[in-house]
Every structure is written in C-alpha cells, then in structure tokens.
Amino acid sequence: MKIEINRSSHVPLAQQIYQSFTDRILSGYFPSGTRLPSVRQLAKTLQVSPVTVMQALDLLEKQQLIERIQGKGIFVAVKNNVETEEPEEEREDGSLFLQIPDYLHRTQQMYYNQVLAQINFSSPIVHPDLLPTEILAQSISQLVQKEPEILAQYGEIQGDIELRQALAHYLMNEGIKVSPQDILVTNGSQQGIDLVARCFLGPGDIVFTEEPTYTAAIDIFRSRGATVIAVPVDQEGMRIDKLTALLDTYTPKLIYTMPTFQNPTGYVMNQKRRRELIDLTRHINCLILEDDPWSEIFFDQSPPLHLKAMDRYGNVIYLKGLSKILSPGCRIGFMVASDMILNRLIAAKTNADMGNPLLNQKVILPIFQSQWIRRLLKELRESLKQKRNLTLQLLKEYAPPGMSWLTPKGGFNIWITLPKGANTIELLSMCKQKNISFLPGSACFPSDIEWNHLRLSFSNVDEEEITLGIKEMCMVIGKYLSSLDRQKGQTPLF
Amino acid sequence: MKIEINRSSHVPLAQQIYQSFTDRILSGYFPSGTRLPSVRQLAKTLQVSPVTVMQALDLLEKQQLIERIQGKGIFVAVKNNVETEEPEEEREDGSLFLQIPDYLHRTQQMYYNQVLAQINFSSPIVHPDLLPTEILAQSISQLVQKEPEILAQYGEIQGDIELRQALAHYLMNEGIKVSPQDILVTNGSQQGIDLVARCFLGPGDIVFTEEPTYTAAIDIFRSRGATVIAVPVDQEGMRIDKLTALLDTYTPKLIYTMPTFQNPTGYVMNQKRRRELIDLTRHINCLILEDDPWSEIFFDQSPPLHLKAMDRYGNVIYLKGLSKILSPGCRIGFMVASDMILNRLIAAKTNADMGNPLLNQKVILPIFQSQWIRRLLKELRESLKQKRNLTLQLLKEYAPPGMSWLTPKGGFNIWITLPKGANTIELLSMCKQKNISFLPGSACFPSDIEWNHLRLSFSNVDEEEITLGIKEMCMVIGKYLSSLDRQKGQTPLF
C-alpha cells in the first residue's frame, strides 16, 4: 500500500490520509470488510505520529467509511461499496497487487462503469438510435473504396490536417477563432483532460475544480499527485467570489471548469462570471481548462460565449468531445490551445499513444465538411429535449417527498438531491436489484463529500425504459427514505 | 523552467541536473543558441550549491552540449540540434511557456518524428504496399453494412471481447496461455508502455532498461519522474550479469526489455538469459515489461520463447503492437498481465481515454479470426527479408571505412556504428539536405550517451529508395568522416 503524503502542502496530514483512504474505499480498491492495518502499523508505514493517524481514522469513521470493532480491528464499512459485476477474487495476503504499489488510488470512473444496469441512467451518452449511424456507415464505405491507403498510414500525431481544417471552421461558428495548427485531436475528450494533467500537474500542484465536478477529472488529477481544491457552484456556475477567496491560501496551476451545462449539475456559468474568471488569470499565472462536452445541446436558448472565445491571455485550453454527440464508436475529441501550450500537449500526446487512428478521423470528416453536423445537432437537441421533458414529467408525478431537482436547460443530466442523511451508494445497491443504475453524487466531490445526491442521465435511455425506470426508481427511493426515517426515529428527515 | 531534483536518490545531484538539461537540449526544448541562466541563478532556482551547478555544467560542456563564452554567458551548442520542419518562433522572455512549467522535458520521440525526410530510414514501420489494405477495406465495408450499430456504441474499456478471444487464441500459438480476461487492448503498443508507467512508476522509482533502448520508452519513464538505470546489451541480449550487479545499488520496480530483435540494436536475448531474468524476479519484488513489437518478423529461425510464456510468478507484462505489422490506420496494440496487475492497467486505461474506438477493433477482428494473420505474417517476413538483404548488400558495397554493423536476424532495423568522435546528430543534418533521415543513436541512450550510432529502418522504404538512399547516405558519411579526420589532424579516427 502506497499512500503519498505531501509534507509541504497546506492540506493537513490527517486530511491527506483521510482523503487517500476515502479514494481507495469509494473506488472499490479496499472492498467492504477489508481489514485495515493497526494505528501503530499505519503510523510506521506513513511515517507520521499515531495522533495524526487517529485523526484521519476519526474523519473516516465520521463519514461512516470505516468501522472500528473493539478487540477485532478497523474494517472498511459495508454501506459505501457497490458490488461490481465481476466481484474480485479473494486476495491472498502478500499478493503482488499489494506488494507493487500503484499510483491510481482514485478510480471511481472505472468503478461505477462496472455497475451499469439494463436501465442505464449512469452514462451521459446518446442513445444509439439518435446517432447518425447510417451516414457514418456510408462515409466509411466510400472512404475505404476511394482511399484504402489510409488504413496503411500513420496519421499526424497532432491529428489529420483535413479534419483540423474542418474543426477550425466549425469553431469559427462557435465564436472561437483558430487555425488548424491550434488544434490537437484526441482519443475522446477524456484524453484531453489527461493530457493537460500529465503535462502540467505533478505532486503538490494545485488544481481548482467546481464541486461537484466530473468524476474522471478528479481521478486523473489525483493520479498525478495534484491537490484538488473545490470551488462551490450555484445555478450561475462556479462561485468566482469563493474562488477569489481561495486564492489567498492556494495558488492554482490549473482551473478546471465546465461552464456550460456543468457535469453533474447542469448549471450554466453566466456571462459575468465567465468574464471575471478570464480577468482573474491576468493576475495569477494559471491555465484554465474549459471542458465542453455538450454546449450544443441547449433546450431553450444558446448558452453564453465560450471562455476560449473570450481568452485574452492565451491561457484557456478548450476541450471538446465528439463521441457523445456524434459517434462513440470513433472516439474523437479535440482541444484548442495557444502555441506554447499546444506544443507541450502534442508532446504529451506523443508519449501517450503517438496519435489517433487515422481511419476514425477520416470517417467523421465529411460530417463536418458538409455542415451536416448542424442538422444533426438540431435533431439531437429536439430528441433530447423530449427525453428530458418526459423524465421531468415522470419525476413530478412519482417522486416521493424529499426528492428535489432543477430543470436542466441543456446537457444530458438531471442532478437530484435527497434529504441529508441519505446515501445514494446504498440507494444504488437497491436500485441495481431493479435493474436500474445511476451515478451516486459522492463520486463527483473531490473533498467534502455529500452523500445525498445522484446524477440521472436521461440521454441513453429510450422512452419506454425512462417511463418504467423513473417509476420504479421513485418507488425504491420512497421506500429507502421511509426506512431511513424509521431508523432515525423521532427525527424526521423532511 | 522546472528541473525536478530527487534529493533522496542514489544519483548525484550534479548528474541529475546534467541529465535534465541534456534531455531538454536533445529534445529541442532548449534550441541551439539558447542562453541559459547564470551559475548563480541556477543555484538559486534549483536550491543547490554553485559547486554542484558547476559540476553539472562541466559534464554538459564535456559532452559538447553547451558552450561557455567568456563575458557573454552559457549557450546551448549548435551541433546537437536538428532543425525541425517547423522551426519554433522566437520566444519572448517571460512567455507563458516558461512560466507554467511542464513535466515533459524529454520528448525525443516527438522531436525526431518532426525530422522525417522523403527517404525515411527513421520510422520502423511497414511500407504501405506490404500491408493487407485491401483485405481490411473489404472487412470494413462488410462490417458497417452488417453492423452499423458499432459506430454508435462505446466498447468495453478493456477491449472488445470478440477481439480479445481471437487474440487469446493467437497467443496460444505463441506459447502464451491466457484467457480473454487477461488481455487489455490499447491504442498502439506505445500506450501500453505509458499505461504501465502511469500505474507503477513515480518520482524516485527505479526502472531498468537495456542501453540503448526505445526512445519513447525513455521519454515516458522520465516524464513520470522515474530514474532510468541502463543495463548494457550484447548480441545475446540484456547482460544479466550486469543487471545482477546493479541490484546491489538499485531496487528496480520495473525492468523494461525488448528480448527479441531489440530496438534499436536488433539483438535477441538468448534462452538462458531469459530464464535467468525470470528467476531473478523471484527474489526482487519487480515487474518485467516485455515489449514485443516484431518477434514474428524473423528471417532465419523463429526466436526463443517469450518471457511471458516462461512467467512463473505472474509479474511479466507482455506487450504487443499490431500497428506495425497490420494496420497503422487502426492503431491497435494489446497487453497481457496477471489479474491484479491487469486490473490496475485497466484503471489506467480508463483514466487515459476510456477505451479504444470499437470500430477499429472490429475491423481487424476477421484477420485474426480467420487465421489470415499467419499468411500475412509469412508474406511480411519474406518481403522484409528482401529489403534487409538489399540494404545489407548496398552497405557492403558503398559503406566508407569506419562504418560497421551486424546482420539483424529479424525486425525492421540495422544498428550502424561510426568511429568514436562522430556525432550522428550532425550527420543527420547533412543527410537531411539529401532528403534522407534516420534516427540518431543518441536518442536511445538513457544516461551515458554514445553519439556515434544510428538506427536505419529499412522497412518503410521501397527498393528504389533503398538503393538511392543507401548510396547517397554512404557518400555523405564518407565525407563527414573525412572532415572529422581532418579536424583531428594527426589522430586518425580509424
């Protein structure tokens, strides 16, 4: 077991140890019932005082992540582990796994990706029926007949030049003026986050994120040894006032934000805050990573300008995934950054995989070249709005008291809040038995975890399943909340 | 500028600083003529004594990487930079690039990837004419007609199950008994190296590699902050006696090896050493990464058993790329590891890119399912043997005195040695003017750089170009060696 401790960090040691164990427990790395080493052993391994270990354990116990059983030891609590589809085999003591420590202690994205049920409200991806599969299939057939040689060629590491030209043109309409050499093609937008992290974040570096935020982003930043500092969000986006206050204590190297239809909340950062965020970076030497998975999927009016469109100092990196809105089978994303920054990102891409497959880039090319993309997005907006409306209508009808949400104005998700005291990891275990899955909100909190939220993605589920799923789920939630209520006795939850 | 120093390392500080500057200079990060900070400034920035800085600068000067000009300052020397195709713009002082330090100081793979000439002896990839482009094109057309839905689906992160089944079957014939769940599909074999590094290597960890070795592997290990310790090779592969001696000083977490037709030398590790290497790891808690880019491409007899086939303790990770021998346009590689290790690698793959595109995996599937792969490999062996033979014959005829090489028994490369005193980076600049490129051997040395080698890849060049290219190149080398000879005056080089 390797727990990295940063002794020069502003974060107290006990908090760091607490964080490390939390990451491992919630990622299924330490499954329920795992016996942890004793206080003395931990103090020795971690080279800290037993008092510090005790403080960390207190925090873990308070969060109900561990249980201390008198005379027996310290164990990972049962309630915060979801059984994954392929339960891990019994680990022999002293197995290689534990002997060769790794650097990936927070892998909640992987963990919840293994808990997908038939009615899958977990994955913010588009239902296959809504994607331009036929057009892509045609494009491919024509392509390999006309240019079979693309199968035998490596592409440019930075990405196919024709595709970059088409993307630059597409971005122009989005208010982002770039040339093809400012663009780097990636293997989905996830790789974009990863490339930025591996370039610019290392042990002890500070990254600011919204709280809650995208699970995998936290996983990635933490795997680099970076310290993730959470900035609260409200309906108008990241709280710039809070961010400013945090600057007194921390100097971030990166600010990671999803300004439009934020994942998981669906909130949109308003124009004023966008401007403020950009202006802030004039005074601090810091990059902004603007993650834009689905700003095109707006249901009322189009969202404010992209941060990149307002970028004055060349330190905004714009990141866009196309898997979600176009073709998961092709896995294409891309990023835009200024010269010096992009040069480093290309170096990272070279190390990572020597470039995207050429085939897939050529496949989606005609969709951008022909402006089909506009029509497709329009259709997608309409279909997803229908799904959202149906989901909201069903929630309104069937939700038990205590369940609350806001109407998302775009994107693929609804962020649902249950009363304090509820734990949506427990709830997920119950829903799984009804073949329903969602993402527990706890996976989206980098530090002070809130347990009573869940993210419901309506994009990947057809109307029949939405109807069935929401009804069932509301029933399970109702039962769950009543049982909590009974447990608490006289103190009603709502 | 960020130079990472590991104060608890066995490697002296001056050596570490020397290494960091060398990496940056040879990766074009500090271009020729760049003025470096003063000794005092460096000592302050790096928080070391001026004496240590002086020692590091002495080492750099001895290697002719810098020049100290009295009264002017310290400058990056001219001879060790190859002009890349897109020369970087003048950097303004205090640019963002320098203000936001990154973690990628050694990027020689990217650097030399930008110096490819018309007659490209740089890239160990297969010439498009030799690849089964037609078969793949057919496969794709049928595929998208029959199953267009694959374009709309995310694949499993671990890789398409059908492909993993076919690969498991393929590996059986290679003497590696695995089931599909022991396999992880990657975006080329390069990603495999990267996944292992990001899982298991961090600042201060030790990795043993052959010396010389694969450029990108060094780049990747170094980007993780790991210390690369070089183990010499001879014609029978990695020197296990030297490795054993190094164990007295260093405890490696990973041993990276290419046992068959090693890159860049082409050497094959004999059966006895393979056995010894496996047995060694019984006593040290260490992973072996067996990189196998082209063991199928043997010209005489088939090579010894894979290390993975002899793996007794479950700590060998086997890595195979298919881009090189099948379809660069699809970019598929895969790796095999035992349970616990593979689980961590899948976590890394999740962070890295959430899985390979499904399309490409389905495209190459029939080639493995139908056993076409065997016929294709047979044809490839024959064609590449012809290319090798032609290259050797031309070298024999035209090489100037002082140039030496061994006949590679497989793979894509010939490792050529010039007399001591020659610098193949200078030579590359001269060859580029004749539209010829190769890989300077210096890019393959993790620590004590030898300047007088070059790697010549014959696989990607057609017969006409081989003929023209080798003749021209030998002529340039002849001239270059004579000029060196004249410079040295009475001391002849050979």
PDB file of C-alpha atoms in Angstrom, chain A residues 241-426:
ATOM      1  CA  ASP A 241     -16.148  35.118  -5.124  1.00  0.00           C
ATOM      2  CA  LYS A 242     -15.262  31.858  -3.365  1.00  0.00           C
ATOM      3  CA  LEU A 243     -12.548  31.186  -5.903  1.00  0.00           C
ATOM      4  CA  THR A 244     -11.057  34.611  -5.258  1.00  0.00           C
ATOM      5  CA  ALA A 245     -11.071  33.971  -1.506  1.00  0.00           C
ATOM      6  CA  LEU A 246      -9.285  30.642  -2.032  1.00  0.00           C
ATOM      7  CA  LEU A 247      -6.503  32.457  -3.863  1.00  0.00           C
ATOM      8  CA  ASP A 248      -5.369  33.860  -0.512  1.00  0.00           C
ATOM      9  CA  THR A 249      -4.367  30.352   0.533  1.00  0.00           C
ATOM     10  CA  TYR A 250      -3.705  28.462  -2.692  1.00  0.00           C
ATOM     11  CA  THR A 251      -2.012  29.232  -5.974  1.00  0.00           C
ATOM     12  CA  PRO A 252      -3.608  27.037  -8.603  1.00  0.00           C
ATOM     13  CA  LYS A 253      -1.698  25.900 -11.637  1.00  0.00           C
ATOM     14  CA  LEU A 254      -4.924  24.899 -13.352  1.00  0.00           C
ATOM     15  CA  ILE A 255      -8.595  25.764 -13.056  1.00  0.00           C
ATOM     16  CA  TYR A 256     -10.795  23.005 -14.462  1.00  0.00           C
ATOM     17  CA  THR A 257     -14.301  24.123 -15.343  1.00  0.00           C
ATOM     18  CA  MET A 258     -17.331  23.027 -17.310  1.00  0.00           C
ATOM     19  CA  PRO A 259     -19.053  26.367 -17.780  1.00  0.00           C
ATOM     20  CA  THR A 260     -22.000  25.105 -19.822  1.00  0.00           C
ATOM     21  CA  PHE A 261     -24.473  22.502 -18.525  1.00  0.00           C
ATOM     22  CA  GLN A 262     -21.916  21.558 -15.940  1.00  0.00           C
ATOM     23  CA  ASN A 263     -21.407  17.874 -15.209  1.00  0.00           C
ATOM     24  CA  PRO A 264     -23.094  16.715 -12.974  1.00  0.00           C
ATOM     25  CA  THR A 265     -25.302  19.685 -12.018  1.00  0.00           C
ATOM     26  CA  GLY A 266     -26.318  21.036 -15.416  1.00  0.00           C
ATOM     27  CA  TYR A 267     -25.647  24.620 -14.249  1.00  0.00           C
ATOM     28  CA  VAL A 268     -24.524  27.300 -16.695  1.00  0.00           C
ATOM     29  CA  MET A 269     -21.899  29.860 -15.753  1.00  0.00           C
ATOM     30  CA  ASN A 270     -23.233  33.300 -16.552  1.00  0.00           C
ATOM     31  CA  GLN A 271     -21.531  35.759 -18.842  1.00  0.00           C
ATOM     32  CA  LYS A 272     -20.366  37.995 -15.993  1.00  0.00           C
ATOM     33  CA  ARG A 273     -18.628  35.202 -14.132  1.00  0.00           C
ATOM     34  CA  ARG A 274     -17.011  33.992 -17.343  1.00  0.00           C
ATOM     35  CA  ARG A 275     -15.533  37.435 -17.828  1.00  0.00           C
ATOM     36  CA  GLU A 276     -14.407  37.581 -14.205  1.00  0.00           C
ATOM     37  CA  LEU A 277     -12.746  34.187 -14.456  1.00  0.00           C
ATOM     38  CA  ILE A 278     -10.805  35.226 -17.526  1.00  0.00           C
ATOM     39  CA  ASP A 279      -9.777  38.501 -15.909  1.00  0.00           C
ATOM     40  CA  LEU A 280      -8.605  36.742 -12.750  1.00  0.00           C
ATOM     41  CA  THR A 281      -5.992  34.787 -14.654  1.00  0.00           C
ATOM     42  CA  ARG A 282      -4.326  38.011 -15.623  1.00  0.00           C
ATOM     43  CA  HIS A 283      -3.065  38.235 -12.075  1.00  0.00           C
ATOM     44  CA  ILE A 284      -2.260  34.601 -11.450  1.00  0.00           C
ATOM     45  CA  ASN A 285      -0.057  32.517 -13.650  1.00  0.00           C
ATOM     46  CA  CYS A 286      -2.557  29.781 -14.270  1.00  0.00           C
ATOM     47  CA  LEU A 287      -4.199  27.739 -17.006  1.00  0.00           C
ATOM     48  CA  ILE A 288      -7.947  27.305 -17.453  1.00  0.00           C
ATOM     49  CA  LEU A 289      -9.202  24.021 -18.866  1.00  0.00           C
ATOM     50  CA  GLU A 290     -12.641  24.628 -20.378  1.00  0.00           C
ATOM     51  CA  ASP A 291     -14.348  21.282 -20.794  1.00  0.00           C
ATOM     52  CA  ASP A 292     -17.271  21.498 -23.184  1.00  0.00           C
ATOM     53  CA  PRO A 293     -18.953  18.135 -23.629  1.00  0.00           C
ATOM     54  CA  TRP A 294     -22.396  19.279 -24.813  1.00  0.00           C
ATOM     55  CA  SER A 295     -22.897  23.033 -25.066  1.00  0.00           C
ATOM     56  CA  GLU A 296     -24.619  22.435 -28.431  1.00  0.00           C
ATOM     57  CA  ILE A 297     -27.366  20.536 -26.637  1.00  0.00           C
ATOM     58  CA  PHE A 298     -29.344  23.514 -25.328  1.00  0.00           C
ATOM     59  CA  PHE A 299     -33.105  23.267 -24.891  1.00  0.00           C
ATOM     60  CA  ASP A 300     -34.092  26.922 -24.715  1.00  0.00           C
ATOM     61  CA  GLN A 301     -31.553  29.494 -25.747  1.00  0.00           C
ATOM     62  CA  SER A 302     -27.978  29.052 -26.798  1.00  0.00           C
ATOM     63  CA  PRO A 303     -25.532  29.437 -23.916  1.00  0.00           C
ATOM     64  CA  PRO A 304     -23.121  32.361 -23.322  1.00  0.00           C
ATOM     65  CA  LEU A 305     -19.825  32.704 -25.157  1.00  0.00           C
ATOM     66  CA  HIS A 306     -17.197  30.023 -24.615  1.00  0.00           C
ATOM     67  CA  LEU A 307     -14.380  31.027 -22.292  1.00  0.00           C
ATOM     68  CA  LYS A 308     -11.969  30.337 -25.140  1.00  0.00           C
ATOM     69  CA  ALA A 309     -13.809  32.900 -27.245  1.00  0.00           C
ATOM     70  CA  MET A 310     -13.064  35.465 -24.516  1.00  0.00           C
ATOM     71  CA  ASP A 311      -9.491  34.287 -23.879  1.00  0.00           C
ATOM     72  CA  ARG A 312      -7.304  37.375 -23.622  1.00  0.00           C
ATOM     73  CA  TYR A 313      -4.066  35.974 -22.294  1.00  0.00           C
ATOM     74  CA  GLY A 314      -3.791  32.716 -24.186  1.00  0.00           C
ATOM     75  CA  ASN A 315      -4.172  30.531 -21.144  1.00  0.00           C
ATOM     76  CA  VAL A 316      -7.541  28.928 -21.837  1.00  0.00           C
ATOM     77  CA  ILE A 317      -7.424  25.374 -23.158  1.00  0.00           C
ATOM     78  CA  TYR A 318     -10.702  24.467 -24.839  1.00  0.00           C
ATOM     79  CA  LEU A 319     -11.699  20.810 -24.879  1.00  0.00           C
ATOM     80  CA  LYS A 320     -14.483  19.191 -26.877  1.00  0.00           C
ATOM     81  CA  GLY A 321     -15.558  15.578 -27.172  1.00  0.00           C
ATOM     82  CA  LEU A 322     -17.372  14.314 -30.254  1.00  0.00           C
ATOM     83  CA  SER A 323     -18.022  10.767 -29.052  1.00  0.00           C
ATOM     84  CA  LYS A 324     -21.041  11.880 -27.122  1.00  0.00           C
ATOM     85  CA  ILE A 325     -22.740  13.836 -29.857  1.00  0.00           C
ATOM     86  CA  LEU A 326     -21.547  12.002 -32.935  1.00  0.00           C
ATOM     87  CA  SER A 327     -20.001   8.564 -32.734  1.00  0.00           C
ATOM     88  CA  PRO A 328     -18.843   6.720 -29.647  1.00  0.00           C
ATOM     89  CA  GLY A 329     -17.515   4.038 -31.997  1.00  0.00           C
ATOM     90  CA  CYS A 330     -14.980   6.531 -33.385  1.00  0.00           C
ATOM     91  CA  ARG A 331     -13.834   8.138 -30.109  1.00  0.00           C
ATOM     92  CA  ILE A 332     -12.744  11.543 -31.348  1.00  0.00           C
ATOM     93  CA  GLY A 333     -12.234  14.637 -29.260  1.00  0.00           C
ATOM     94  CA  PHE A 334     -10.090  17.690 -29.774  1.00  0.00           C
ATOM     95  CA  MET A 335      -8.553  20.581 -27.930  1.00  0.00           C
ATOM     96  CA  VAL A 336      -7.539  24.126 -28.731  1.00  0.00           C
ATOM     97  CA  ALA A 337      -4.716  25.974 -27.049  1.00  0.00           C
ATOM     98  CA  SER A 338      -2.212  28.692 -27.759  1.00  0.00           C
ATOM     99  CA  ASP A 339       1.084  27.868 -29.392  1.00  0.00           C
ATOM    100  CA  MET A 340       3.359  27.143 -26.476  1.00  0.00           C
ATOM    101  CA  ILE A 341       0.748  25.242 -24.539  1.00  0.00           C
ATOM    102  CA  LEU A 342      -0.339  23.142 -27.516  1.00  0.00           C
ATOM    103  CA  ASN A 343       3.251  22.257 -28.305  1.00  0.00           C
ATOM    104  CA  ARG A 344       3.541  20.683 -24.859  1.00  0.00           C
ATOM    105  CA  LEU A 345       0.204  18.910 -25.250  1.00  0.00           C
ATOM    106  CA  ILE A 346       1.377  17.396 -28.525  1.00  0.00           C
ATOM    107  CA  ALA A 347       4.451  16.135 -26.679  1.00  0.00           C
ATOM    108  CA  ALA A 348       2.128  14.521 -24.148  1.00  0.00           C
ATOM    109  CA  LYS A 349       0.019  13.002 -26.927  1.00  0.00           C
ATOM    110  CA  THR A 350       3.192  11.589 -28.485  1.00  0.00           C
ATOM    111  CA  ASN A 351       4.087   9.881 -25.232  1.00  0.00           C
ATOM    112  CA  ALA A 352       0.534   8.747 -24.653  1.00  0.00           C
ATOM    113  CA  ASP A 353      -0.177   6.973 -27.929  1.00  0.00           C
ATOM    114  CA  MET A 354       1.592   8.523 -30.928  1.00  0.00           C
ATOM    115  CA  GLY A 355      -1.687   9.891 -32.265  1.00  0.00           C
ATOM    116  CA  ASN A 356      -5.250   8.890 -33.005  1.00  0.00           C
ATOM    117  CA  PRO A 357      -6.073   6.242 -35.584  1.00  0.00           C
ATOM    118  CA  LEU A 358      -6.375   7.881 -38.990  1.00  0.00           C
ATOM    119  CA  LEU A 359      -9.393   5.826 -40.076  1.00  0.00           C
ATOM    120  CA  ASN A 360     -11.752   7.279 -37.477  1.00  0.00           C
ATOM    121  CA  GLN A 361     -10.713  10.825 -38.195  1.00  0.00           C
ATOM    122  CA  LYS A 362     -11.428  10.366 -41.874  1.00  0.00           C
ATOM    123  CA  VAL A 363     -14.786   8.783 -41.096  1.00  0.00           C
ATOM    124  CA  ILE A 364     -16.225  11.788 -39.311  1.00  0.00           C
ATOM    125  CA  LEU A 365     -14.614  14.274 -41.681  1.00  0.00           C
ATOM    126  CA  PRO A 366     -17.499  14.525 -44.219  1.00  0.00           C
ATOM    127  CA  ILE A 367     -19.952  15.286 -41.434  1.00  0.00           C
ATOM    128  CA  PHE A 368     -18.014  18.422 -40.594  1.00  0.00           C
ATOM    129  CA  GLN A 369     -17.030  19.296 -44.138  1.00  0.00           C
ATOM    130  CA  SER A 370     -20.610  19.152 -45.373  1.00  0.00           C
ATOM    131  CA  GLN A 371     -22.144  21.065 -42.489  1.00  0.00           C
ATOM    132  CA  TRP A 372     -24.281  18.002 -41.797  1.00  0.00           C
ATOM    133  CA  ILE A 373     -23.163  18.494 -38.261  1.00  0.00           C
ATOM    134  CA  ARG A 374     -25.532  21.457 -37.844  1.00  0.00           C
ATOM    135  CA  ARG A 375     -28.557  19.439 -38.919  1.00  0.00           C
ATOM    136  CA  LEU A 376     -27.547  16.522 -36.717  1.00  0.00           C
ATOM    137  CA  LEU A 377     -27.162  18.730 -33.688  1.00  0.00           C
ATOM    138  CA  LYS A 378     -30.551  20.311 -34.290  1.00  0.00           C
ATOM    139  CA  GLU A 379     -32.177  16.876 -34.396  1.00  0.00           C
ATOM    140  CA  LEU A 380     -30.291  15.809 -31.300  1.00  0.00           C
ATOM    141  CA  ARG A 381     -31.440  18.877 -29.377  1.00  0.00           C
ATOM    142  CA  GLU A 382     -35.053  18.100 -30.224  1.00  0.00           C
ATOM    143  CA  SER A 383     -34.869  14.422 -29.323  1.00  0.00           C
ATOM    144  CA  LEU A 384     -33.021  15.004 -26.075  1.00  0.00           C
ATOM    145  CA  LYS A 385     -35.405  17.761 -25.072  1.00  0.00           C
ATOM    146  CA  GLN A 386     -38.237  15.253 -25.437  1.00  0.00           C
ATOM    147  CA  LYS A 387     -36.385  12.794 -23.233  1.00  0.00           C
ATOM    148  CA  ARG A 388     -35.705  15.465 -20.655  1.00  0.00           C
ATOM    149  CA  ASN A 389     -39.322  16.584 -20.639  1.00  0.00           C
ATOM    150  CA  LEU A 390     -40.609  13.058 -20.246  1.00  0.00           C
ATOM    151  CA  THR A 391     -38.195  12.425 -17.385  1.00  0.00           C
ATOM    152  CA  LEU A 392     -39.157  15.634 -15.594  1.00  0.00           C
ATOM    153  CA  GLN A 393     -42.843  14.924 -16.037  1.00  0.00           C
ATOM    154  CA  LEU A 394     -42.455  11.438 -14.569  1.00  0.00           C
ATOM    155  CA  LEU A 395     -40.358  12.741 -11.698  1.00  0.00           C
ATOM    156  CA  LYS A 396     -43.013  15.326 -10.927  1.00  0.00           C
ATOM    157  CA  GLU A 397     -45.640  12.628 -10.890  1.00  0.00           C
ATOM    158  CA  TYR A 398     -43.854   9.878  -8.962  1.00  0.00           C
ATOM    159  CA  ALA A 399     -41.110  11.418  -6.843  1.00  0.00           C
ATOM    160  CA  PRO A 400     -41.580  10.867  -3.115  1.00  0.00           C
ATOM    161  CA  PRO A 401     -41.404  13.883  -0.822  1.00  0.00           C
ATOM    162  CA  GLY A 402     -37.846  14.899  -0.024  1.00  0.00           C
ATOM    163  CA  MET A 403     -36.559  14.429  -3.546  1.00  0.00           C
ATOM    164  CA  SER A 404     -35.626  17.653  -5.350  1.00  0.00           C
ATOM    165  CA  TRP A 405     -34.086  18.762  -8.642  1.00  0.00           C
ATOM    166  CA  LEU A 406     -33.820  21.680 -11.029  1.00  0.00           C
ATOM    167  CA  THR A 407     -34.802  21.723 -14.680  1.00  0.00           C
ATOM    168  CA  PRO A 408     -31.598  21.461 -16.720  1.00  0.00           C
ATOM    169  CA  LYS A 409     -31.511  23.875 -19.635  1.00  0.00           C
ATOM    170  CA  GLY A 410     -29.261  21.624 -21.662  1.00  0.00           C
ATOM    171  CA  GLY A 411     -26.968  18.649 -21.500  1.00  0.00           C
ATOM    172  CA  PHE A 412     -27.744  15.055 -20.662  1.00  0.00           C
ATOM    173  CA  ASN A 413     -28.282  15.017 -16.880  1.00  0.00           C
ATOM    174  CA  ILE A 414     -30.610  15.856 -14.016  1.00  0.00           C
ATOM    175  CA  TRP A 415     -28.986  16.400 -10.625  1.00  0.00           C
ATOM    176  CA  ILE A 416     -31.229  15.036  -7.914  1.00  0.00           C
ATOM    177  CA  THR A 417     -30.915  15.779  -4.221  1.00  0.00           C
ATOM    178  CA  LEU A 418     -32.282  13.659  -1.379  1.00  0.00           C
ATOM    179  CA  PRO A 419     -32.568  14.727   2.242  1.00  0.00           C
ATOM    180  CA  LYS A 420     -29.387  14.897   4.332  1.00  0.00           C
ATOM    181  CA  GLY A 421     -28.708  11.505   5.863  1.00  0.00           C
ATOM    182  CA  ALA A 422     -29.483   9.651   2.647  1.00  0.00           C
ATOM    183  CA  ASN A 423     -26.587   7.847   0.958  1.00  0.00           C
ATOM    184  CA  THR A 424     -27.052   7.264  -2.747  1.00  0.00           C
ATOM    185  CA  ILE A 425     -24.447   4.486  -2.775  1.00  0.00           C
ATOM    186  CA  GLU A 426     -26.783   2.452  -0.583  1.00  0.00           C
TER     187      GLU A 426
END
